[in-house]
Coordinates of C-alpha atoms in Angstrom, one line a residue:
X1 CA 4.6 -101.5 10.0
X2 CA 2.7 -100.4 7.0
X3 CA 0.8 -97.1 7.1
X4 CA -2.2 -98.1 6.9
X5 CA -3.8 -94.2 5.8
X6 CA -3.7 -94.9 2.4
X7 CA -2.3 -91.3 1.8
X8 CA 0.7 -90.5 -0.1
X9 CA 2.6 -89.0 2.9
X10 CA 2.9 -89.2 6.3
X11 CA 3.8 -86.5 9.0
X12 CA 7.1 -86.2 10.7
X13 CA 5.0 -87.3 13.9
X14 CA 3.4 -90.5 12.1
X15 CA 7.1 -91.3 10.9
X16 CA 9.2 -91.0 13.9
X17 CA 6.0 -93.2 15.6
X18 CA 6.2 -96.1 13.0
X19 CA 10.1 -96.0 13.4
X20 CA 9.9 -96.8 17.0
X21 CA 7.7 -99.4 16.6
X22 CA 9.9 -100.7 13.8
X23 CA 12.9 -100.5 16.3
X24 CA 10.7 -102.3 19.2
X25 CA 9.6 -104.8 17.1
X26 CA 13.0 -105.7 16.1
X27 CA 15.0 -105.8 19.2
X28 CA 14.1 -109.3 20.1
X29 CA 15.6 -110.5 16.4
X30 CA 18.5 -108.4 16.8
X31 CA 19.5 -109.9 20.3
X32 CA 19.1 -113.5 18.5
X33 CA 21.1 -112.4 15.8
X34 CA 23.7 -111.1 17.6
X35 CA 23.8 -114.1 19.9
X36 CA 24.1 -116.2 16.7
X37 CA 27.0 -114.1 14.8
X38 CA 29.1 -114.4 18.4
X39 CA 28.7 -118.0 18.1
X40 CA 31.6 -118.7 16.6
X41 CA 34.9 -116.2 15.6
X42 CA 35.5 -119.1 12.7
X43 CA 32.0 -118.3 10.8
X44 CA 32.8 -117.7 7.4
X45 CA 30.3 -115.9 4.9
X46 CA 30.2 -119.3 3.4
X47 CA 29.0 -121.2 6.5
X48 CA 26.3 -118.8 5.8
X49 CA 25.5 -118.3 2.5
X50 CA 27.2 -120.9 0.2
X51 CA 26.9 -119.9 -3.6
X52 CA 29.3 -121.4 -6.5
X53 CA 32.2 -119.9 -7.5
X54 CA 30.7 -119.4 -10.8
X55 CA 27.5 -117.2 -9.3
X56 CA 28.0 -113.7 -6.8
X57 CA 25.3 -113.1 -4.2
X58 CA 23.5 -110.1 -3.1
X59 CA 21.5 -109.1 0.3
X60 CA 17.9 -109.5 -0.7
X61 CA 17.4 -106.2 1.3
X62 CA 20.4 -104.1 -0.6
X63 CA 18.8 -105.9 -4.0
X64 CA 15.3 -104.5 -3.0
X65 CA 16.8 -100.5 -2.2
X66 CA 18.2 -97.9 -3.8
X67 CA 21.6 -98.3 -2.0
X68 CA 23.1 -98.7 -6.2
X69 CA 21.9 -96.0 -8.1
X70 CA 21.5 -95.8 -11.9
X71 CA 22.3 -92.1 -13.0
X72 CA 24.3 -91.0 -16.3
X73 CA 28.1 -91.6 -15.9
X74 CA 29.0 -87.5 -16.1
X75 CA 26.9 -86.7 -13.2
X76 CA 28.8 -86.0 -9.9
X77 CA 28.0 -88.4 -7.4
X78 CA 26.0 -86.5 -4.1
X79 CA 27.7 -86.7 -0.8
X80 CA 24.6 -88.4 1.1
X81 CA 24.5 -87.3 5.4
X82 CA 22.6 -89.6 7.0
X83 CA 20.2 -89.8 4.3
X84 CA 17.4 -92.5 4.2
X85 CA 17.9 -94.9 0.9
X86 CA 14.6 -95.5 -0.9
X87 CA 13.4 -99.1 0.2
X88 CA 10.4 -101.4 -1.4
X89 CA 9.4 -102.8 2.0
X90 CA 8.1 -100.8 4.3
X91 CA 9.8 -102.6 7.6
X92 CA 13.3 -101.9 6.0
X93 CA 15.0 -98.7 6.9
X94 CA 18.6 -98.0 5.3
X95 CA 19.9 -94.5 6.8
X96 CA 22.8 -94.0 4.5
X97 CA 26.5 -91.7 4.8
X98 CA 28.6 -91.4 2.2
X99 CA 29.4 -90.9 -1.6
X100 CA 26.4 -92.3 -3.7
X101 CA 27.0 -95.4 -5.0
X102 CA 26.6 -96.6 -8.3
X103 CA 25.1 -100.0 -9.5
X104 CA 27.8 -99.0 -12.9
X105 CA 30.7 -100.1 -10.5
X106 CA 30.5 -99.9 -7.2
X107 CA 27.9 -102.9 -7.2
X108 CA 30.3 -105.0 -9.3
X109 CA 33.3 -104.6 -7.0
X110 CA 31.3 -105.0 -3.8
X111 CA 30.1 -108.4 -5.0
X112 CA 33.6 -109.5 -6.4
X113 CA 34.9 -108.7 -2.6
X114 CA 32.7 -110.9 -1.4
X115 CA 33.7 -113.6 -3.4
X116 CA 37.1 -113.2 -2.7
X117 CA 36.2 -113.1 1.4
X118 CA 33.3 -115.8 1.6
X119 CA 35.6 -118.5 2.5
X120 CA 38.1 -116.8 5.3
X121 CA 36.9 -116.4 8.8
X122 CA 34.2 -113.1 8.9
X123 CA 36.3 -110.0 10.0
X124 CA 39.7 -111.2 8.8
X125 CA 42.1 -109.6 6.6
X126 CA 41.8 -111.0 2.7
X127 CA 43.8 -109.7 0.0
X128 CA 44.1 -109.7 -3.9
X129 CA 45.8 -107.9 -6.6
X130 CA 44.2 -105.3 -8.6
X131 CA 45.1 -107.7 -11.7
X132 CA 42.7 -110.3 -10.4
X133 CA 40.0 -107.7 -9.5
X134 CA 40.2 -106.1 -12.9
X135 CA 40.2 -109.3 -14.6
X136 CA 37.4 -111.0 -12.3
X137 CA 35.3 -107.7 -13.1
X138 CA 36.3 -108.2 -16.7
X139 CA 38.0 -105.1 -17.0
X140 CA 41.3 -104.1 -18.8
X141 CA 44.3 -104.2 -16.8
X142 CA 45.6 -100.5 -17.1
X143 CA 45.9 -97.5 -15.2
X144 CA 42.3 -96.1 -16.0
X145 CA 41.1 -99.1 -14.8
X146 CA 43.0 -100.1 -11.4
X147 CA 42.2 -96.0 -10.8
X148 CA 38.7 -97.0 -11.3
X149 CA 38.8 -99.8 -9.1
X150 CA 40.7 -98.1 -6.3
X151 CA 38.4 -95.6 -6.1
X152 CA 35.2 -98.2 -5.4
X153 CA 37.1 -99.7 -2.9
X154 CA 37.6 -95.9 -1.2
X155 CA 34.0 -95.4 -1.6
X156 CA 32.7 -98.6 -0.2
X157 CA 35.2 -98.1 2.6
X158 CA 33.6 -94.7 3.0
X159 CA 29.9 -95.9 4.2
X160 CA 28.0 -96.1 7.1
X161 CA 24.9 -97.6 7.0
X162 CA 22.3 -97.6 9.8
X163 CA 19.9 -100.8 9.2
X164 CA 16.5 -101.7 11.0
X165 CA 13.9 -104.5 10.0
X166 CA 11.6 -106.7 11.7
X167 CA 14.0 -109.8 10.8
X168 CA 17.1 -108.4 11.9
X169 CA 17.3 -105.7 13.8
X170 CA 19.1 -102.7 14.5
X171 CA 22.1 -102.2 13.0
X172 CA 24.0 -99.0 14.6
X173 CA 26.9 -98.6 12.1
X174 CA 27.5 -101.0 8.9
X175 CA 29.9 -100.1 6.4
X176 CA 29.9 -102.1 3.2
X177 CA 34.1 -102.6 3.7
X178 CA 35.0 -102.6 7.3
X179 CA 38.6 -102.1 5.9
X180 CA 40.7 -101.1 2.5
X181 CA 44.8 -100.3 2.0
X182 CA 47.1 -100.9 -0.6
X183 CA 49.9 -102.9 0.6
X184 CA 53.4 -102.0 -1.2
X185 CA 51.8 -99.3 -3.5
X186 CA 54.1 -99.1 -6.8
X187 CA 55.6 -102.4 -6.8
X188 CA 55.1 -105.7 -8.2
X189 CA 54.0 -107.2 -5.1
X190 CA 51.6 -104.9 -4.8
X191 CA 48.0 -106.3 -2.9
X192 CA 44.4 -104.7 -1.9
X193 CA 43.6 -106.0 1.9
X194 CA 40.1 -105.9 2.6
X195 CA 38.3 -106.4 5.7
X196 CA 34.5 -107.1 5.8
X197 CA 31.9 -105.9 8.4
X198 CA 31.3 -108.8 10.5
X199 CA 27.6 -107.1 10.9
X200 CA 27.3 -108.0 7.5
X201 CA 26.6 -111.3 7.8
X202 CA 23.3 -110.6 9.4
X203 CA 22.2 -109.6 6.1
X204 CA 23.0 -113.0 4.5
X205 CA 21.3 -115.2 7.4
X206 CA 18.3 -117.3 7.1
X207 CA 18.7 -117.7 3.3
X208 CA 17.9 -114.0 2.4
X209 CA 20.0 -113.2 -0.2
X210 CA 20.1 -113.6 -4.1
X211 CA 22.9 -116.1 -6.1
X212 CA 23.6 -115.5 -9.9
X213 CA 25.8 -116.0 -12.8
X214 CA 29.0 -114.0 -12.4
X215 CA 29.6 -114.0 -16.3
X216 CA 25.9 -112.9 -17.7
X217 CA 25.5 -110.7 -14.4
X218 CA 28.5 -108.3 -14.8
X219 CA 27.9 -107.6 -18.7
X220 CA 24.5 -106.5 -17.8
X221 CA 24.0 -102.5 -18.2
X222 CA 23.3 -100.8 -14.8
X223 CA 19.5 -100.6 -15.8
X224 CA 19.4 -104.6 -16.7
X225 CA 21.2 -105.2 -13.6
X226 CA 19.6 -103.6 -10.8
X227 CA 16.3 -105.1 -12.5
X228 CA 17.4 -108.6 -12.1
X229 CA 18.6 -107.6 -8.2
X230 CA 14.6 -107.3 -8.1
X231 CA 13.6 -110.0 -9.8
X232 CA 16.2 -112.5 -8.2
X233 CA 15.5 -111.2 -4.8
X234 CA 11.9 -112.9 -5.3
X235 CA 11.1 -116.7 -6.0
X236 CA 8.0 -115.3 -8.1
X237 CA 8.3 -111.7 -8.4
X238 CA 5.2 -109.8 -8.3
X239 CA 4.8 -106.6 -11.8
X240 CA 6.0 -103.6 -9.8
X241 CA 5.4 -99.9 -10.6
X242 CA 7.6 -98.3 -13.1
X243 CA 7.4 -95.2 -10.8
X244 CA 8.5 -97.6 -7.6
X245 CA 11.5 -99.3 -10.0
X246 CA 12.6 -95.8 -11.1
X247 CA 12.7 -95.1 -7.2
X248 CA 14.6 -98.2 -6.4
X249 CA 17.0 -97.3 -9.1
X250 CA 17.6 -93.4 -8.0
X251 CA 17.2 -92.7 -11.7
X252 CA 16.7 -89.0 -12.5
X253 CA 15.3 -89.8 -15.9
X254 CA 13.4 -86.8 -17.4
X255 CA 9.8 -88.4 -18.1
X256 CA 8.1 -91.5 -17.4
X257 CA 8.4 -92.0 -21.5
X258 CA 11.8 -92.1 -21.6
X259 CA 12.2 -94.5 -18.1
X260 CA 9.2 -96.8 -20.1
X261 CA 11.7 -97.2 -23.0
X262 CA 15.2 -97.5 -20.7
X263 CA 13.2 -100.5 -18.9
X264 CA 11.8 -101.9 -21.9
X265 CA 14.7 -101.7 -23.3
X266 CA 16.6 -103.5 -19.6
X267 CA 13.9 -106.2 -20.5
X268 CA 15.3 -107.0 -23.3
X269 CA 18.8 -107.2 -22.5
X270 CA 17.4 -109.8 -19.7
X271 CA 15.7 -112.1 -21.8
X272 CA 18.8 -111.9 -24.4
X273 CA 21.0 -112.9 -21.4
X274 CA 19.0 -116.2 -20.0
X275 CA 18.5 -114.8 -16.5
X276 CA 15.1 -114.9 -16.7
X277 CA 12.7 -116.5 -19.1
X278 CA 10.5 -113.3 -19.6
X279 CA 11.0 -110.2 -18.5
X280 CA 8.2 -107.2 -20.0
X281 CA 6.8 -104.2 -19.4
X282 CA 3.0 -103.7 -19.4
X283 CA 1.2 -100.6 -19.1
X284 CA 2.7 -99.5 -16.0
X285 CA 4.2 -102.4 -14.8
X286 CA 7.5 -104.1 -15.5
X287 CA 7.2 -107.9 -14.8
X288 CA 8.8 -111.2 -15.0
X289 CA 8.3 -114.8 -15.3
X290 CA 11.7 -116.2 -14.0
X291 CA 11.6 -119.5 -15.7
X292 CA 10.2 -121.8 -18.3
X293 CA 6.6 -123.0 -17.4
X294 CA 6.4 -126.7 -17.1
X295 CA 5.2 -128.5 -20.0
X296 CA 1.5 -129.2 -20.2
X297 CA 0.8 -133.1 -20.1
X298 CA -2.0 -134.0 -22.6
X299 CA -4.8 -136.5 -21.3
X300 CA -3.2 -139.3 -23.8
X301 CA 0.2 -138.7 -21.4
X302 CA 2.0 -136.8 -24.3
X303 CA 3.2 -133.4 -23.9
X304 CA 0.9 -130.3 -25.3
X305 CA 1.8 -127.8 -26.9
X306 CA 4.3 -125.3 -24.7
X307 CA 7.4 -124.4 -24.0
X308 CA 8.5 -127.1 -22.6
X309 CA 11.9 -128.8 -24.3

C-alpha cells in the first residue's frame, strides 16, 4: 500500500498499520505459493527460471533494494539486526540480519552459486571447488583470493531475511545460502558444499527476475552494476531520482555532486559495455533506453535516417 499523505514521513502508527495490511494482503499469495513450491521435491531453480549458461539471474525484488550496498572498500561492513533494507516499491518489505553485504563481491558470488545450483533439485547439496569459483568470478587463483571468496560464502550463509509483498507473501526466515562447509579443508580434493533456501525460489516465480551476460556483468564496477540490477529489473525503465538510486545503492557519498559524477560516470561504463543502448543522467535523473530504437521506415519503404543497422 502506498501512503497516500504525500509527506515525507510517516508515524510509527501509520507504519505498523500499512504493514499489516501489507501482511493481509499477502497471505492469500503466500498460501499459493507455498502450495506451488511443495509441488514437487524435484523442482529445480531451472524449472523455474531457465537462463543460459552464458547469462546469471537476479530476483527483480533483491535488484530493486539495497540488500548490495556500494560503499568504499576500507569501510567496515555494519553488523545490520533486524534492520529494514531500503526498497523502491513500496509493497516490498526486506527486514534484514547480518553482515552488510556488498554489491563489490558478495553480489558476484551469490549469483555464481546460483549458477552452479540451478540445475540440481531446490534444497540439495551442490558443490564446487574454490578454483572454479575463482575462475568463474574471474578472479586469481591464490590465497587472497579463495580467503576472499570464503569469506562471501560465510557472509551469505550468515543472513536472514524476512520478506513481505503483495505477490508473494510472507517470508518468515530466508537466508541467501541455506548451507556452506568446506569439505577436506587443506587438501587437493578440497570442495565448497552449498545448500540453497528452498524459499528462494519464490523469488524467481512468475518470471520476476533479471537474466544478463555473465562476462560484461562481472567486470562492471559496483556503481555500473547495481545500476544495470535497476535497469534490467524493468522492460522500459522509468528516469529515477539520483537521491532514490543513491538509497538503493547504500552509498554514503559526501554530496549530491560527487554521487552526480560516480553515476555519470556508471553511465558510461554501461554504454561502453553493450548492456544497454543509452544509459544518462539528466538533471536529477539517471535514465536509460535499453535497446536500439527501431529503424524509421520512410514513406517510399526505405529506411530513414536512425540508428537502425
Amino acid at each position: 500500500m502506498r501512503c497516500q499523505s504525500g509527506e515525507a514521513f510517516m508515524t510509527k502508527e501509520e507504519k505498523d498499520a500499512q504493514l499489516e495490511q501489507l501482511k493481509k494482503a499477502a497471505q492469500a499469495q503466500r498460501t499459493k505459493s507455498v502450495e506451488k513450491k511443495n509441488s514437487s521435491n524435484q523442482l529445480s531453480l531451472f524449472d523455474i527460471a531457465p537462463w543460459p549458461d552464458s547469462m546469471r539471474a537476479l530476483p527483480n525484488d533483491y535488484a530493486r533494494s539495497a540488500l548490495f550496498t556500494v560503499k568504499n572498500k576500507r569501510q567496515p561492513r555494519e553488523a545490520l539486526q533486524k534492520k529494514e533494507i531500503y526498497h523502491i516499491n513500496k509493497d516490498v518489505r526486506i527486514t534484514y540480519t547480518g553482515l552488510e553485504l556488498r554489491a563489490d563481491d558478495d553480489e558476484l558470488v551469490w549469483q555464481q552459486v546460483l549458477e552452479y545450483a540451478k540445475r540440481k533439485p531446490i534444497g540439495a547439496p551442490i558443490t564446487f571447488s574454490f578454483y572454479e569459483l575463482c575462475q568463474d568470478l574471474g578472479w586469481s587463483y591464490n590465497g587472497r583470493y579463495i580467503e576472499k571468496a570464503e569469506e562471501c560464502l560465510t557472509r551469505l550463509q550468515a543472513t536472514a531475511m524476512q520478506f513481505i509483498s503483495d505477490r508473494i507473501g510472507q517470508l518468515d526466515s530466508v537466508s541467501l545460502i541455506g548451507r556452506f562447509k568446506v569439505l577436506d579443508r587443506g587438501k587437493r580434493s578440497s570442495q565448497c558444499e552449498v545448500i540453497i533456501d528452498k524459499e528462494m525460489i519464490l523469488l524467481f516465480a512468475d518470471g520476476h527476475y533479471s537474466k544478463f551476460v555473465w562476462e560484461k556483468y562481472r567486470k562492471l564496477s559496483p556503481t555500473a552494476r547495481r545500476l544495470f540490477d535497476y535497469f534490467s529489473s524493468h522492460r522500459d525503465p522509468y528516469p529515477m531520482k539520483l537521491e532514490t538510486f543513491r538509497l538503493m545503492c547504500g552509498s554514503e557519498t559526501s554530496t549530491p555532486r560527487k554521487w552526480k559524477q560516480q553515476v555519470s560516470k556508471a553511465c558510461d561504463e554501461l554504454n561502453e559495455s553493450g548492456l544497454v543502448y543509452n544509459a544518462f543522467v539528466n538533471g536529477s535523473l539517471v535514465g536509460c533506453q535499453r535497446s536500439n530504437p527501431e529503424p524509421i521506415k520512410a514513406p517510399d519503404g526505405k529506411d530513414g535516417e536512425g540508428d537502425g543497422e
